[in-house]
Short mmCIF file of the C-alpha atoms (twelve columns), coordinates in Angstrom:
data_MODEL
# 
_entry.id   MODEL 
# 
loop_
_atom_site.group_PDB 
_atom_site.id 
_atom_site.type_symbol 
_atom_site.label_atom_id 
_atom_site.label_alt_id 
_atom_site.label_comp_id 
_atom_site.label_asym_id 
_atom_site.label_seq_id 
_atom_site.Cartn_x 
_atom_site.Cartn_y 
_atom_site.Cartn_z 
_atom_site.pdbx_PDB_model_num 
ATOM 1   C CA . ARG A 1   -24.252 18.068  -7.308  1 
ATOM 2   C CA . GLY A 2   -22.033 19.560  -9.982  1 
ATOM 3   C CA . ALA A 3   -19.519 17.656  -12.079 1 
ATOM 4   C CA . CYS A 4   -17.952 20.114  -14.498 1 
ATOM 5   C CA . SER A 5   -15.248 20.265  -17.140 1 
ATOM 6   C CA . SER A 6   -14.241 23.573  -18.736 1 
ATOM 7   C CA . ALA A 7   -17.555 25.068  -17.696 1 
ATOM 8   C CA . ALA A 8   -19.379 27.022  -15.025 1 
ATOM 9   C CA . PHE A 9   -22.471 25.615  -13.378 1 
ATOM 10  C CA . ARG A 10  -24.704 28.239  -11.718 1 
ATOM 11  C CA . LEU A 11  -26.656 26.700  -8.887  1 
ATOM 12  C CA . THR A 12  -28.942 29.437  -7.665  1 
ATOM 13  C CA . SER A 13  -29.506 33.127  -7.127  1 
ATOM 14  C CA . SER A 14  -30.957 34.029  -3.764  1 
ATOM 15  C CA . ALA A 15  -33.639 36.645  -3.239  1 
ATOM 16  C CA . GLY A 16  -31.580 38.725  -0.802  1 
ATOM 17  C CA . ALA A 17  -28.013 39.677  0.006   1 
ATOM 18  C CA . PHE A 18  -25.942 38.567  2.997   1 
ATOM 19  C CA . GLY A 19  -23.626 40.665  5.121   1 
ATOM 20  C CA . GLY A 20  -23.998 44.424  5.155   1 
ATOM 21  C CA . ALA A 21  -25.203 46.520  8.065   1 
ATOM 22  C CA . SER A 22  -26.545 43.558  10.035  1 
ATOM 23  C CA . GLY A 23  -23.298 41.557  9.911   1 
ATOM 24  C CA . GLY A 24  -23.806 37.966  11.003  1 
ATOM 25  C CA . THR A 25  -22.300 34.538  10.378  1 
ATOM 26  C CA . VAL A 26  -22.745 32.238  7.384   1 
ATOM 27  C CA . TRP A 27  -21.532 28.624  7.336   1 
ATOM 28  C CA . ILE A 28  -20.903 26.850  4.009   1 
ATOM 29  C CA . SER A 29  -19.880 23.248  3.407   1 
ATOM 30  C CA . PHE A 30  -19.510 20.961  0.405   1 
ATOM 31  C CA . LEU A 31  -17.816 17.776  -0.753  1 
ATOM 32  C CA . ALA A 32  -15.165 17.881  -3.473  1 
ATOM 33  C CA . ARG A 33  -13.257 15.192  -5.337  1 
ATOM 34  C CA . GLY A 34  -10.824 15.320  -8.248  1 
ATOM 35  C CA . VAL A 35  -7.147  15.170  -9.120  1 
ATOM 36  C CA . PHE A 36  -5.172  18.109  -10.484 1 
ATOM 37  C CA . PRO A 37  -2.682  16.948  -13.120 1 
ATOM 38  C CA . ALA A 38  0.967   17.889  -12.743 1 
ATOM 39  C CA . GLY A 39  1.849   21.077  -14.602 1 
ATOM 40  C CA . GLY A 40  -0.408  23.638  -16.168 1 
ATOM 41  C CA . GLN A 41  -2.735  26.174  -14.623 1 
ATOM 42  C CA . HIS A 42  -5.967  24.829  -13.173 1 
ATOM 43  C CA . SER A 43  -8.676  25.899  -10.757 1 
ATOM 44  C CA . ALA A 44  -11.824 24.619  -9.079  1 
ATOM 45  C CA . TRP A 45  -14.101 26.971  -7.177  1 
ATOM 46  C CA . VAL A 46  -17.411 27.323  -5.432  1 
ATOM 47  C CA . GLN A 47  -17.956 31.058  -5.888  1 
ATOM 48  C CA . LEU A 48  -20.172 33.450  -3.965  1 
ATOM 49  C CA . LEU A 49  -21.636 35.952  -6.412  1 
ATOM 50  C CA . SER A 50  -22.712 39.557  -6.085  1 
ATOM 51  C CA . GLY A 51  -24.593 39.981  -9.320  1 
ATOM 52  C CA . THR A 52  -21.998 39.045  -11.942 1 
ATOM 53  C CA . ALA A 53  -19.035 39.822  -9.666  1 
ATOM 54  C CA . GLN A 54  -17.211 37.055  -7.769  1 
ATOM 55  C CA . PRO A 55  -16.033 38.595  -4.491  1 
ATOM 56  C CA . PHE A 56  -15.316 35.315  -2.682  1 
ATOM 57  C CA . ARG A 57  -14.361 31.839  -3.864  1 
ATOM 58  C CA . MET A 58  -13.798 28.543  -2.071  1 
ATOM 59  C CA . GLY A 59  -11.487 25.947  -3.583  1 
ATOM 60  C CA . MET A 60  -8.068  26.290  -5.143  1 
ATOM 61  C CA . SER A 61  -6.029  27.537  -8.091  1 
ATOM 62  C CA . THR A 62  -2.574  26.374  -9.119  1 
ATOM 63  C CA . VAL A 63  -1.819  29.953  -10.208 1 
ATOM 64  C CA . GLU A 64  -1.982  31.300  -6.647  1 
ATOM 65  C CA . SER A 65  0.237   30.538  -3.670  1 
ATOM 66  C CA . ASN A 66  -2.179  28.087  -2.098  1 
ATOM 67  C CA . ASN A 67  0.359   25.343  -1.409  1 
ATOM 68  C CA . GLY A 68  -1.529  23.082  -3.831  1 
ATOM 69  C CA . LYS A 69  -4.341  22.561  -1.333  1 
ATOM 70  C CA . TRP A 70  -7.961  23.562  -0.789  1 
ATOM 71  C CA . GLY A 71  -8.477  27.033  0.631   1 
ATOM 72  C CA . PHE A 72  -10.172 30.258  -0.418  1 
ATOM 73  C CA . GLY A 73  -9.594  33.461  -2.317  1 
ATOM 74  C CA . SER A 74  -11.222 36.874  -2.397  1 
ATOM 75  C CA . ALA A 75  -11.167 39.997  -4.483  1 
ATOM 76  C CA . GLY A 76  -8.413  42.495  -3.673  1 
ATOM 77  C CA . ALA A 77  -5.470  42.317  -1.327  1 
ATOM 78  C CA . GLY A 78  -7.478  40.776  1.490   1 
ATOM 79  C CA . SER A 79  -7.164  37.306  -0.019  1 
ATOM 80  C CA . THR A 80  -5.249  34.374  1.401   1 
ATOM 81  C CA . LEU A 81  -4.830  30.807  0.205   1 
ATOM 82  C CA . ILE A 82  -1.921  29.589  2.306   1 
ATOM 83  C CA . PHE A 83  -3.117  26.805  4.610   1 
ATOM 84  C CA . SER A 84  -0.280  24.371  5.219   1 
ATOM 85  C CA . ASP A 85  -2.547  22.015  7.190   1 
ATOM 86  C CA . SER A 86  -5.155  21.764  4.418   1 
ATOM 87  C CA . VAL A 87  -5.608  18.802  2.052   1 
ATOM 88  C CA . ALA A 88  -4.788  18.514  -1.635  1 
ATOM 89  C CA . PRO A 89  -7.439  17.545  -4.226  1 
ATOM 90  C CA . SER A 90  -7.373  13.805  -4.863  1 
ATOM 91  C CA . THR A 91  -9.503  10.778  -5.657  1 
ATOM 92  C CA . ASN A 92  -10.611 10.905  -2.017  1 
ATOM 93  C CA . THR A 93  -13.761 12.890  -1.226  1 
ATOM 94  C CA . ASP A 94  -12.937 15.910  0.916   1 
ATOM 95  C CA . LEU A 95  -15.311 17.769  3.226   1 
ATOM 96  C CA . LEU A 96  -14.618 21.507  3.161   1 
ATOM 97  C CA . VAL A 97  -16.300 23.844  5.647   1 
ATOM 98  C CA . TYR A 98  -16.125 27.651  5.747   1 
ATOM 99  C CA . ARG A 99  -17.320 30.063  8.423   1 
ATOM 100 C CA . LEU A 100 -17.773 33.661  7.281   1 
ATOM 101 C CA . ASP A 101 -18.159 36.276  10.015  1 
ATOM 102 C CA . PHE A 102 -19.393 39.487  8.413   1 
ATOM 103 C CA . PRO A 103 -18.663 42.911  9.940   1 
ATOM 104 C CA . VAL A 104 -21.458 45.276  10.868  1 
ATOM 105 C CA . SER A 105 -20.011 48.029  8.699   1 
ATOM 106 C CA . GLN A 106 -18.795 48.077  5.124   1 
ATOM 107 C CA . GLY A 107 -15.291 49.168  6.073   1 
ATOM 108 C CA . GLY A 108 -14.521 46.008  8.039   1 
ATOM 109 C CA . LEU A 109 -13.125 42.677  6.903   1 
ATOM 110 C CA . VAL A 110 -14.973 39.363  6.624   1 
ATOM 111 C CA . ASN A 111 -13.258 36.893  8.943   1 
ATOM 112 C CA . VAL A 112 -12.890 33.432  7.407   1 
ATOM 113 C CA . THR A 113 -12.454 30.204  9.366   1 
ATOM 114 C CA . PHE A 114 -11.687 27.122  7.297   1 
ATOM 115 C CA . TYR A 115 -11.912 23.401  8.095   1 
ATOM 116 C CA . ALA A 116 -10.573 20.679  5.775   1 
ATOM 117 C CA . ASN A 117 -11.944 17.186  6.495   1 
ATOM 118 C CA . PRO A 118 -13.040 18.044  10.043  1 
ATOM 119 C CA . SER A 119 -14.362 15.373  12.386  1 
ATOM 120 C CA . VAL A 120 -18.120 15.128  11.959  1 
ATOM 121 C CA . GLY A 121 -19.912 15.910  15.190  1 
ATOM 122 C CA . PRO A 122 -22.220 18.387  16.933  1 
ATOM 123 C CA . GLU A 123 -19.509 21.067  17.304  1 
ATOM 124 C CA . PRO A 124 -16.630 22.242  15.087  1 
ATOM 125 C CA . PRO A 125 -13.082 21.202  16.013  1 
ATOM 126 C CA . VAL A 126 -11.385 23.460  18.543  1 
ATOM 127 C CA . THR A 127 -8.521  24.136  16.126  1 
ATOM 128 C CA . PRO A 128 -9.482  25.038  12.529  1 
ATOM 129 C CA . THR A 129 -7.373  24.213  9.497   1 
ATOM 130 C CA . GLY A 130 -6.748  27.899  8.942   1 
ATOM 131 C CA . THR A 131 -8.081  31.421  9.340   1 
ATOM 132 C CA . GLY A 132 -7.898  34.528  7.202   1 
ATOM 133 C CA . SER A 133 -9.841  37.550  6.076   1 
ATOM 134 C CA . ALA A 134 -11.502 38.941  2.974   1 
ATOM 135 C CA . PHE A 135 -12.508 42.424  1.940   1 
ATOM 136 C CA . PHE A 136 -16.114 43.300  2.760   1 
ATOM 137 C CA . PHE A 137 -18.664 41.819  0.354   1 
ATOM 138 C CA . THR A 138 -22.260 40.735  0.070   1 
ATOM 139 C CA . PHE A 139 -23.521 37.840  -2.038  1 
ATOM 140 C CA . ASN A 140 -26.794 36.829  -3.650  1 
ATOM 141 C CA . GLY A 141 -25.823 33.778  -5.687  1 
ATOM 142 C CA . ILE A 142 -23.575 30.725  -5.873  1 
ATOM 143 C CA . ASN A 143 -21.611 29.362  -8.808  1 
ATOM 144 C CA . ILE A 144 -19.466 26.253  -9.364  1 
ATOM 145 C CA . THR A 145 -16.683 26.536  -11.913 1 
ATOM 146 C CA . THR A 146 -13.733 24.304  -12.810 1 
ATOM 147 C CA . ASP A 147 -11.568 23.512  -15.828 1 
ATOM 148 C CA . LEU A 148 -11.165 19.863  -14.808 1 
ATOM 149 C CA . PRO A 149 -13.558 16.923  -14.286 1 
ATOM 150 C CA . MET A 150 -14.281 17.653  -10.639 1 
ATOM 151 C CA . ASP A 151 -17.158 16.442  -8.500  1 
ATOM 152 C CA . PHE A 152 -18.899 18.810  -6.085  1 
ATOM 153 C CA . ASP A 153 -21.678 17.498  -3.889  1 
ATOM 154 C CA . GLU A 154 -23.812 18.247  -0.795  1 
ATOM 155 C CA . LEU A 155 -23.477 22.038  -0.957  1 
ATOM 156 C CA . ARG A 156 -25.009 23.458  2.236   1 
ATOM 157 C CA . LEU A 157 -25.492 26.972  3.602   1 
ATOM 158 C CA . GLY A 158 -26.685 27.793  7.099   1 
ATOM 159 C CA . GLY A 159 -26.330 29.950  10.159  1 
ATOM 160 C CA . THR A 160 -24.668 27.301  12.360  1 
ATOM 161 C CA . TRP A 161 -22.182 24.457  12.122  1 
ATOM 162 C CA . ALA A 162 -24.962 21.939  12.784  1 
ATOM 163 C CA . GLU A 163 -26.901 23.157  9.752   1 
ATOM 164 C CA . VAL A 164 -24.058 22.456  7.324   1 
ATOM 165 C CA . VAL A 165 -22.317 19.499  9.012   1 
ATOM 166 C CA . PRO A 166 -24.998 17.096  10.268  1 
ATOM 167 C CA . ALA A 167 -23.770 15.250  13.339  1 
ATOM 168 C CA . ALA A 168 -22.894 11.597  12.927  1 
ATOM 169 C CA . ALA A 169 -25.763 9.335   13.841  1 
ATOM 170 C CA . VAL A 170 -25.636 7.967   17.356  1 
ATOM 171 C CA . VAL A 171 -25.753 4.187   17.042  1 
ATOM 172 C CA . GLY A 172 -27.111 2.416   20.086  1 
ATOM 173 C CA . PRO A 173 -26.395 -1.127  21.259  1 
ATOM 174 C CA . ALA A 174 -27.689 -3.891  18.976  1 
ATOM 175 C CA . LEU A 175 -30.492 -6.073  20.306  1 
ATOM 176 C CA . ASN A 176 -30.322 -9.865  20.245  1 
ATOM 177 C CA . ILE A 177 -33.488 -11.952 20.632  1 
ATOM 178 C CA . GLN A 178 -33.727 -15.710 21.048  1 
ATOM 179 C CA . ALA A 179 -36.552 -18.120 21.844  1 
ATOM 180 C CA . LEU A 180 -36.425 -19.857 25.230  1 
ATOM 181 C CA . GLY A 181 -39.331 -22.209 24.638  1 
ATOM 182 C CA . GLY A 182 -43.072 -21.881 24.934  1 
ATOM 183 C CA . ASN A 183 -44.068 -18.206 24.759  1 
ATOM 184 C CA . GLN A 184 -40.885 -16.864 26.294  1 
ATOM 185 C CA . ILE A 185 -38.039 -14.998 24.591  1 
ATOM 186 C CA . GLN A 186 -34.825 -13.482 25.872  1 
ATOM 187 C CA . ILE A 187 -33.767 -9.989  24.785  1 
ATOM 188 C CA . SER A 188 -30.158 -8.964  25.369  1 
ATOM 189 C CA . TRP A 189 -27.811 -6.142  24.384  1 
ATOM 190 C CA . PRO A 190 -24.254 -5.127  25.266  1 
ATOM 191 C CA . THR A 191 -23.992 -2.947  28.346  1 
ATOM 192 C CA . PRO A 192 -23.403 0.542   26.869  1 
ATOM 193 C CA . ALA A 193 -20.179 2.308   27.776  1 
ATOM 194 C CA . ALA A 194 -22.092 5.551   28.258  1 
ATOM 195 C CA . GLY A 195 -25.695 6.681   28.376  1 
ATOM 196 C CA . THR A 196 -28.903 5.171   29.696  1 
ATOM 197 C CA . TYR A 197 -31.267 3.132   27.513  1 
ATOM 198 C CA . THR A 198 -34.849 2.035   28.101  1 
ATOM 199 C CA . LEU A 199 -36.211 -1.133  26.479  1 
ATOM 200 C CA . GLN A 200 -39.473 -0.426  24.671  1 
ATOM 201 C CA . SER A 201 -41.899 -2.747  22.899  1 
ATOM 202 C CA . SER A 202 -44.772 -2.497  20.433  1 
ATOM 203 C CA . ASP A 203 -47.139 -4.786  18.518  1 
ATOM 204 C CA . SER A 204 -46.307 -2.817  15.340  1 
ATOM 205 C CA . VAL A 205 -42.992 -1.670  13.909  1 
ATOM 206 C CA . VAL A 206 -44.498 1.808   13.447  1 
ATOM 207 C CA . GLY A 207 -45.663 1.998   17.071  1 
ATOM 208 C CA . PRO A 208 -46.993 3.207   19.349  1 
ATOM 209 C CA . TRP A 209 -44.019 2.325   21.544  1 
ATOM 210 C CA . ALA A 210 -44.090 2.008   25.337  1 
ATOM 211 C CA . ASP A 211 -41.776 0.928   28.135  1 
ATOM 212 C CA . ALA A 212 -41.566 -2.884  27.963  1 
ATOM 213 C CA . GLY A 213 -41.874 -3.041  31.758  1 
ATOM 214 C CA . LEU A 214 -39.445 -5.965  32.046  1 
ATOM 215 C CA . THR A 215 -36.875 -6.695  34.712  1 
ATOM 216 C CA . VAL A 216 -33.395 -6.138  33.291  1 
ATOM 217 C CA . THR A 217 -30.391 -7.939  34.758  1 
ATOM 218 C CA . THR A 218 -26.673 -7.943  33.921  1 
ATOM 219 C CA . SER A 219 -24.943 -11.111 32.744  1 
ATOM 220 C CA . GLY A 220 -21.526 -11.449 31.114  1 
ATOM 221 C CA . GLY A 221 -21.333 -7.796  30.077  1 
ATOM 222 C CA . ASN A 222 -24.846 -7.824  28.617  1 
ATOM 223 C CA . GLN A 223 -28.185 -6.449  29.719  1 
ATOM 224 C CA . VAL A 224 -30.779 -9.254  29.699  1 
ATOM 225 C CA . ALA A 225 -34.586 -9.292  29.903  1 
ATOM 226 C CA . THR A 226 -37.153 -12.071 29.487  1 
ATOM 227 C CA . ASP A 227 -40.611 -11.536 28.030  1 
ATOM 228 C CA . THR A 228 -43.693 -13.681 27.621  1 
ATOM 229 C CA . ILE A 229 -45.352 -12.865 24.317  1 
ATOM 230 C CA . SER A 230 -48.739 -13.454 22.759  1 
ATOM 231 C CA . GLY A 231 -50.245 -12.625 19.403  1 
ATOM 232 C CA . ASN A 232 -48.521 -12.787 16.022  1 
ATOM 233 C CA . THR A 233 -45.759 -10.170 16.312  1 
ATOM 234 C CA . LYS A 234 -43.889 -8.070  18.822  1 
ATOM 235 C CA . PHE A 235 -41.094 -5.555  18.287  1 
ATOM 236 C CA . TYR A 236 -38.443 -4.179  20.620  1 
ATOM 237 C CA . ARG A 237 -36.160 -1.143  20.564  1 
ATOM 238 C CA . LEU A 238 -33.811 0.765   22.849  1 
ATOM 239 C CA . LEU A 239 -34.569 4.407   23.570  1 
ATOM 240 C CA . LYS A 240 -31.661 6.531   24.746  1 
ATOM 241 C CA . GLN A 241 -32.588 8.792   27.655  1 
# 
């Protein structure tokens, strides 16, 4: 995480360079939060470095025609910062995601696909916030720089969307357990709208877990099973198939 004011914070310098003859795709994501004051010239960037050069930068500058919103910039005339559907820096935390498709030859352009606050899931949204291109470059380091108190967090680089935008956790139905008397208990859970779940049980919370082997019936929109227990403890969980 980098929180900077009138400073540059160098995160790392990688051992190799990306792009070049092999081409390929690099995904980058990070969280950003901070308000740009009205008036003046300000900027906030996550920069990709090639030695000391800064061929590609992700963020925004009030000097450039970026519509006052998060975007990107690159060295030379291949830069673009105009994304009307982007989001402006604010006290809200924004998720910014960039896909860089590198050409196989130095003469080509790097295609940039940008997502501002995309829905978190296993695949990127069908429609990105914006697309553009940058002059060919390679990079071997990353730098965060800003002239305002800005927060940057969760900087991720990877070869796929899933590596930089972890999918939202799949939350299964909640179990309810109540004593029926004697050694019997009733386990119930809401009938899931989608998916198939198997009730498992174990004598320890760390397992091993196995199919509970109970008869499951439906009652009032819930799945219900009854178990006869012995011993001091018993644990139950639902396993999605």
